[in-house]
Short mmCIF file of C-alpha atoms in Angstrom, two decimals:
data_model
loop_
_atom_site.label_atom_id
_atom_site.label_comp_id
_atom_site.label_asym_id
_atom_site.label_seq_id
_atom_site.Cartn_x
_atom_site.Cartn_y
_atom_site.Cartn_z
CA UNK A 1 -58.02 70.82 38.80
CA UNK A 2 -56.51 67.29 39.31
CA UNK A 3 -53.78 67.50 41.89
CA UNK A 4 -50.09 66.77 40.19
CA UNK A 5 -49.56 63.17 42.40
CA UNK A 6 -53.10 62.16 40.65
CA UNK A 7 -51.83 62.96 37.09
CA UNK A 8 -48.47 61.00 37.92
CA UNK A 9 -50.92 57.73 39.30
CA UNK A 10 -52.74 57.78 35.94
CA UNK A 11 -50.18 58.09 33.62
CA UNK A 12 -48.40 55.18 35.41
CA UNK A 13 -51.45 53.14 35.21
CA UNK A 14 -51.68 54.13 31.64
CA UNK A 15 -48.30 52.70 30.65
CA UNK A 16 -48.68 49.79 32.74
CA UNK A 17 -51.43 49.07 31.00
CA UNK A 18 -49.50 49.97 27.67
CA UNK A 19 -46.48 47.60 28.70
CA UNK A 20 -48.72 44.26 29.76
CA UNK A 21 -50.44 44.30 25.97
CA UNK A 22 -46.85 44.75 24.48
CA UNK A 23 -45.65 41.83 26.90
CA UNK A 24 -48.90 39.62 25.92
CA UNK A 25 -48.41 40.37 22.08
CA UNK A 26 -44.34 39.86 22.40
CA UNK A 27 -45.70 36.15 24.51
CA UNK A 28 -48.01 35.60 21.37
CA UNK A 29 -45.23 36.43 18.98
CA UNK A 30 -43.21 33.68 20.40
CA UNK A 31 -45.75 30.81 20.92
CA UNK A 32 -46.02 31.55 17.16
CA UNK A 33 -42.71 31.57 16.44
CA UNK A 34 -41.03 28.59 14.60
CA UNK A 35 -37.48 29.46 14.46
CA UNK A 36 -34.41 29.62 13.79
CA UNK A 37 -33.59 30.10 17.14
CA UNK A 38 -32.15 33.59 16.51
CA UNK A 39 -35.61 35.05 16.37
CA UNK A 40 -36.60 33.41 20.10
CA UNK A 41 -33.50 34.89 21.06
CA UNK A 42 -34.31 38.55 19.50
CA UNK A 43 -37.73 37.77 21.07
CA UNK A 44 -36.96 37.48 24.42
CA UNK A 45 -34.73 40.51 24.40
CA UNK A 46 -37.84 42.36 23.64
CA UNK A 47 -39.90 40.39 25.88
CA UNK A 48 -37.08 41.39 29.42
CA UNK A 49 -36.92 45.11 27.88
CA UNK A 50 -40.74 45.33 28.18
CA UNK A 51 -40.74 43.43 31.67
CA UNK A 52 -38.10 45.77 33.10
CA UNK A 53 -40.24 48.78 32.25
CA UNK A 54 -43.41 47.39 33.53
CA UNK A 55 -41.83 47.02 36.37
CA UNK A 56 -40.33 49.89 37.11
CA UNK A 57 -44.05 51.59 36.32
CA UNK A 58 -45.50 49.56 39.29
CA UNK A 59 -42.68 50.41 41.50
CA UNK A 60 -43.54 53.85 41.00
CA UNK A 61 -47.06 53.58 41.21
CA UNK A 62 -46.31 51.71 44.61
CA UNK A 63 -44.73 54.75 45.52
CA UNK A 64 -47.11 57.23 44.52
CA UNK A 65 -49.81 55.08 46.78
CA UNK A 66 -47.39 54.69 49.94
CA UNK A 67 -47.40 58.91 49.68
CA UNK A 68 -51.26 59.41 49.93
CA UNK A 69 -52.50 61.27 52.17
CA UNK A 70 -56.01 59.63 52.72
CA UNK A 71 -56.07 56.42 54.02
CA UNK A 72 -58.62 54.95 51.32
CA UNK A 73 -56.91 56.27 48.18
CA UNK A 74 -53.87 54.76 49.87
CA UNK A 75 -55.24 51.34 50.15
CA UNK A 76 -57.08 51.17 46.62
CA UNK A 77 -53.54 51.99 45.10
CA UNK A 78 -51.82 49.36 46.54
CA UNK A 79 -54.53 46.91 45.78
CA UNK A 80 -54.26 48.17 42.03
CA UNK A 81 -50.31 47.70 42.66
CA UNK A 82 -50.83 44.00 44.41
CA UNK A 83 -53.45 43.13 40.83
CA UNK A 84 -50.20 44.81 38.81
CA UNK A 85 -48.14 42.30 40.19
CA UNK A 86 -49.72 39.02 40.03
CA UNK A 87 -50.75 39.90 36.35
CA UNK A 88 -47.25 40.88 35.36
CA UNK A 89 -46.41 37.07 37.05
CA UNK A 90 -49.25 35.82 35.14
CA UNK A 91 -47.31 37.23 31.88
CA UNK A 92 -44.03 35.64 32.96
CA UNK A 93 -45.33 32.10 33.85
CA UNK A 94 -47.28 32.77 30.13
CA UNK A 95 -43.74 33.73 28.60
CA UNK A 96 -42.18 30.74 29.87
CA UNK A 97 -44.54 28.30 28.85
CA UNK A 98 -44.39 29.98 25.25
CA UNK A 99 -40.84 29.71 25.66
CA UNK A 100 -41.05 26.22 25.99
CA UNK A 101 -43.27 25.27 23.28
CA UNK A 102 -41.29 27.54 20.64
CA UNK A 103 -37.89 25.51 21.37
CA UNK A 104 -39.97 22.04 21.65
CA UNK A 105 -40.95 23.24 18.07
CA UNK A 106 -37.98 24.42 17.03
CA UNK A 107 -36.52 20.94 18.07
CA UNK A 108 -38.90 18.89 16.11
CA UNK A 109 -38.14 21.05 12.99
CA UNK A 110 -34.42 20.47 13.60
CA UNK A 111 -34.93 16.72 13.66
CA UNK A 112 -37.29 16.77 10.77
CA UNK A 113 -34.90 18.70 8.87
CA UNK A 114 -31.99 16.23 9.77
CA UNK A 115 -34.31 12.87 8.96
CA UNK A 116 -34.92 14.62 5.71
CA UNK A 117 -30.95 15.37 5.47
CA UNK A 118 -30.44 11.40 6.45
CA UNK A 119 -32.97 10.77 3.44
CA UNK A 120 -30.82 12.89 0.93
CA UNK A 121 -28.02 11.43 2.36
CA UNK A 122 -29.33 7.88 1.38
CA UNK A 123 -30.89 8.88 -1.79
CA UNK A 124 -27.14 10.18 -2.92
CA UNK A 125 -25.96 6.79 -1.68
CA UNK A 126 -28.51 5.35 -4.17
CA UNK A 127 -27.90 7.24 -6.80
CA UNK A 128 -23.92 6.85 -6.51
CA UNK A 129 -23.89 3.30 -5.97
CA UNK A 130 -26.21 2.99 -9.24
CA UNK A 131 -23.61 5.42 -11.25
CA UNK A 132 -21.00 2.75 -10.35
CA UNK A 133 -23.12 -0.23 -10.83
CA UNK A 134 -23.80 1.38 -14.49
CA UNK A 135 -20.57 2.46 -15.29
CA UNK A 136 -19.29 -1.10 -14.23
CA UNK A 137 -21.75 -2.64 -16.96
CA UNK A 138 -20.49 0.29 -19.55
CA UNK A 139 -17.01 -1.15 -19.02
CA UNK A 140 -17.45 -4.70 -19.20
CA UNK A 141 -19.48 -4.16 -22.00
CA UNK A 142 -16.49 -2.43 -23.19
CA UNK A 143 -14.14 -4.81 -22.77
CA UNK A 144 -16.30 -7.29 -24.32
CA UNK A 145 -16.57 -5.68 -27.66
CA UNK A 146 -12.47 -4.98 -27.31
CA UNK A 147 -12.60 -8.88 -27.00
CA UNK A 148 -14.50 -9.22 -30.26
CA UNK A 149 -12.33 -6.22 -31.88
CA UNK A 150 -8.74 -8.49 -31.14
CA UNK A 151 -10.06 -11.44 -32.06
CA UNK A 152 -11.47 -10.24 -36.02
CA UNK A 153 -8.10 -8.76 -35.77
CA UNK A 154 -6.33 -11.95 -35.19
CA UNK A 155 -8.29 -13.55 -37.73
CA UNK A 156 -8.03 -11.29 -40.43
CA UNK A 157 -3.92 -11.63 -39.85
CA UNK A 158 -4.53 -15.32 -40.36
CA UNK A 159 -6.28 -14.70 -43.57
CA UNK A 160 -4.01 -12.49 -44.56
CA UNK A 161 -1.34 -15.27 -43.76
CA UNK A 162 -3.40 -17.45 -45.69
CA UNK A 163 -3.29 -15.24 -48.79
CA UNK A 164 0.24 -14.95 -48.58
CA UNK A 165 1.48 -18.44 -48.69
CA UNK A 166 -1.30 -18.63 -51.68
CA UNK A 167 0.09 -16.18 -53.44
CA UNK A 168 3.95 -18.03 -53.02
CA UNK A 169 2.25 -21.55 -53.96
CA UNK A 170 0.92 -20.00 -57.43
CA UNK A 171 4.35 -18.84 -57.76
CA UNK A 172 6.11 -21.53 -57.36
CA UNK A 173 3.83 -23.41 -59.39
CA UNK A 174 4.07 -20.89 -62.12
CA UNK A 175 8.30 -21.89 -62.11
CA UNK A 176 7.53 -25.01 -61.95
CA UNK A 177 5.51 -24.87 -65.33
CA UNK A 178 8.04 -22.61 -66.67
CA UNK A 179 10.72 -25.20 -66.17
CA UNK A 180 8.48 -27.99 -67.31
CA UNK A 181 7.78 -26.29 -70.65
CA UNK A 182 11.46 -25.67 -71.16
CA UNK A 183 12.03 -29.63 -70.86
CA UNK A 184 9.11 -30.32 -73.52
CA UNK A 185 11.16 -27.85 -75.61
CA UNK A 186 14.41 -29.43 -75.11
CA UNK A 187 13.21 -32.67 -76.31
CA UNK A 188 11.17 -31.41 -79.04
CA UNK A 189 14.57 -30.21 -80.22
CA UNK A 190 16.20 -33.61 -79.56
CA UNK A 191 13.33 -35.34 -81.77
CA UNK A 192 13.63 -33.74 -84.58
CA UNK A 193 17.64 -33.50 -84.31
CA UNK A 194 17.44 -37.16 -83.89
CA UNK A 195 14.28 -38.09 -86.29
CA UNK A 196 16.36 -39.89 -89.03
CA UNK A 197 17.77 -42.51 -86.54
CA UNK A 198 14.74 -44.28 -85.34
CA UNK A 199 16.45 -46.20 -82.60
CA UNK A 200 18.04 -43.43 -81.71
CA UNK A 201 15.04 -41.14 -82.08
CA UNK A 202 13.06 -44.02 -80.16
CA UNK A 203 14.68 -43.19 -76.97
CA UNK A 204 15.30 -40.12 -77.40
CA UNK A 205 10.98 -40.03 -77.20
CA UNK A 206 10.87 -42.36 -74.72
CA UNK A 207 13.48 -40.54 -72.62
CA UNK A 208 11.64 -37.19 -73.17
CA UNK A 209 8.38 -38.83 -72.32
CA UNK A 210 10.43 -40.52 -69.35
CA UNK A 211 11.56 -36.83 -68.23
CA UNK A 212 8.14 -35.08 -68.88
CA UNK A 213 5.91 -37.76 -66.97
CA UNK A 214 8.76 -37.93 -63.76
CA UNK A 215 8.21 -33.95 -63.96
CA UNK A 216 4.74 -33.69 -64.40
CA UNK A 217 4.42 -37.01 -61.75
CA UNK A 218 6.66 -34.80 -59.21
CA UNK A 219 4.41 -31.78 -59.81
CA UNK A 220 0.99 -34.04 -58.66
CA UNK A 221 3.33 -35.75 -55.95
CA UNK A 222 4.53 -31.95 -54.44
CA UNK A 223 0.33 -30.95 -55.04
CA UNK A 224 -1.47 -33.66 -53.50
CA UNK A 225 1.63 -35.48 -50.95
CA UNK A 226 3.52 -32.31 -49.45
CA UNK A 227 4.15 -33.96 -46.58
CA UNK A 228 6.21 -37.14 -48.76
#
């Protein structure tokens, strides 16, 4: 029957051995590890909790081998502490390297992240400046055809003008005729009041025709010289 100290030395062997593969996977986890920087963190929580029971495990099995009675089994247990030691040092030099080359990666992600932010960044830029540049074309294009708009507008109120003092020139014209055509009555009347007297009659004609060619001349001479 194993002794109870030689149970205690193998069971503390056993979970050494138990805590340096959790240590080595947690080391593997975090050379793998690309962030955020939350998980390293959460990591390396893991990574002191598993260190801090190792080594309390080798402090006891240093005990355990400082209480042997033989010589021999003395000396082979603190040779198995001494290998204990320099592996779990071996683990911690590992962790820190891993360490190192998680945040170096974790850094390059960063920046790639913020050159890809820079390139949004510009690409907005681009695409705002181009919304201006188009909406500055949409307006002038704008005003342009507001141009064209005022001026029909201008010139339809012209022709409209125009129509208007066409309208009062056949009027007056019209009056004009009107009054003419109640002179050629008038001397109709005269002639043949005065057609028995021929001298008489004679310039009573000639003054009609007289009156009718100074009305109709004054007609032409208000038609073709307005400006006389």
């Amino acid at each position: 029957m194993a002794a109870p100290q030689d149970v205690h030395v193998r069971i503390c062997n056993q979970e050494i051995v138990k805590f340096d593969l959790e240590v080595k996977a947690l080391i593997q986890d975090i050379r793998d590890c690309s962030g955020p920087l939350s998980e390293l963190t959460e990591l390396n929580t893991k990574v002191k909790e598993k260190f801090q029971q190792l080594r309390c495990r080798i402090q006891e099995l240093e005990q355990s081998a400082r209480e042997q009675d033989k010589e021999s089994d003395k000396q082979l247990l603190l040779q198995e502490v001494e290998n204990h030691k320099k592996q779990m040092l071996s683990n911690q030099t590992s962790w820190r390297k891993a360490n190192l080359t998680c945040k170096i990666a974790i850094d390059n992600l960063e920046k790639a992240e913020l050159m890809q932010g820079g390139d949004l960044l510009r690409q907005r830029k681009t695409t705002k400046e181009s919304l201006a540049q188009t909406s500055s074309t949409i307006t002038e294009s704008l005003m342009g055809i507001s141009r064209m708009m005022s001026q029909q507008v201008q010139q339809s109120e012209e022709a409209m003008q125009t129509l208007v003092s066409s309208s009062r020139t056949l009027l007056d014209a019209n009056e004009e005729f009107k009054s003419m055509s109640g002179t050629i009555q008038l001397g109709r009347k005269l002639i043949t009041k005065y057609n028995r007297r021929e001298l008489t009659d004679k310039l009573l004609i000639f003054l009609a025709l007289a009156l009718f060619l100074a009305t109709v001349l004054y007609i032409v001479k208000k038609r073709l010289f307005p400006f006389l």
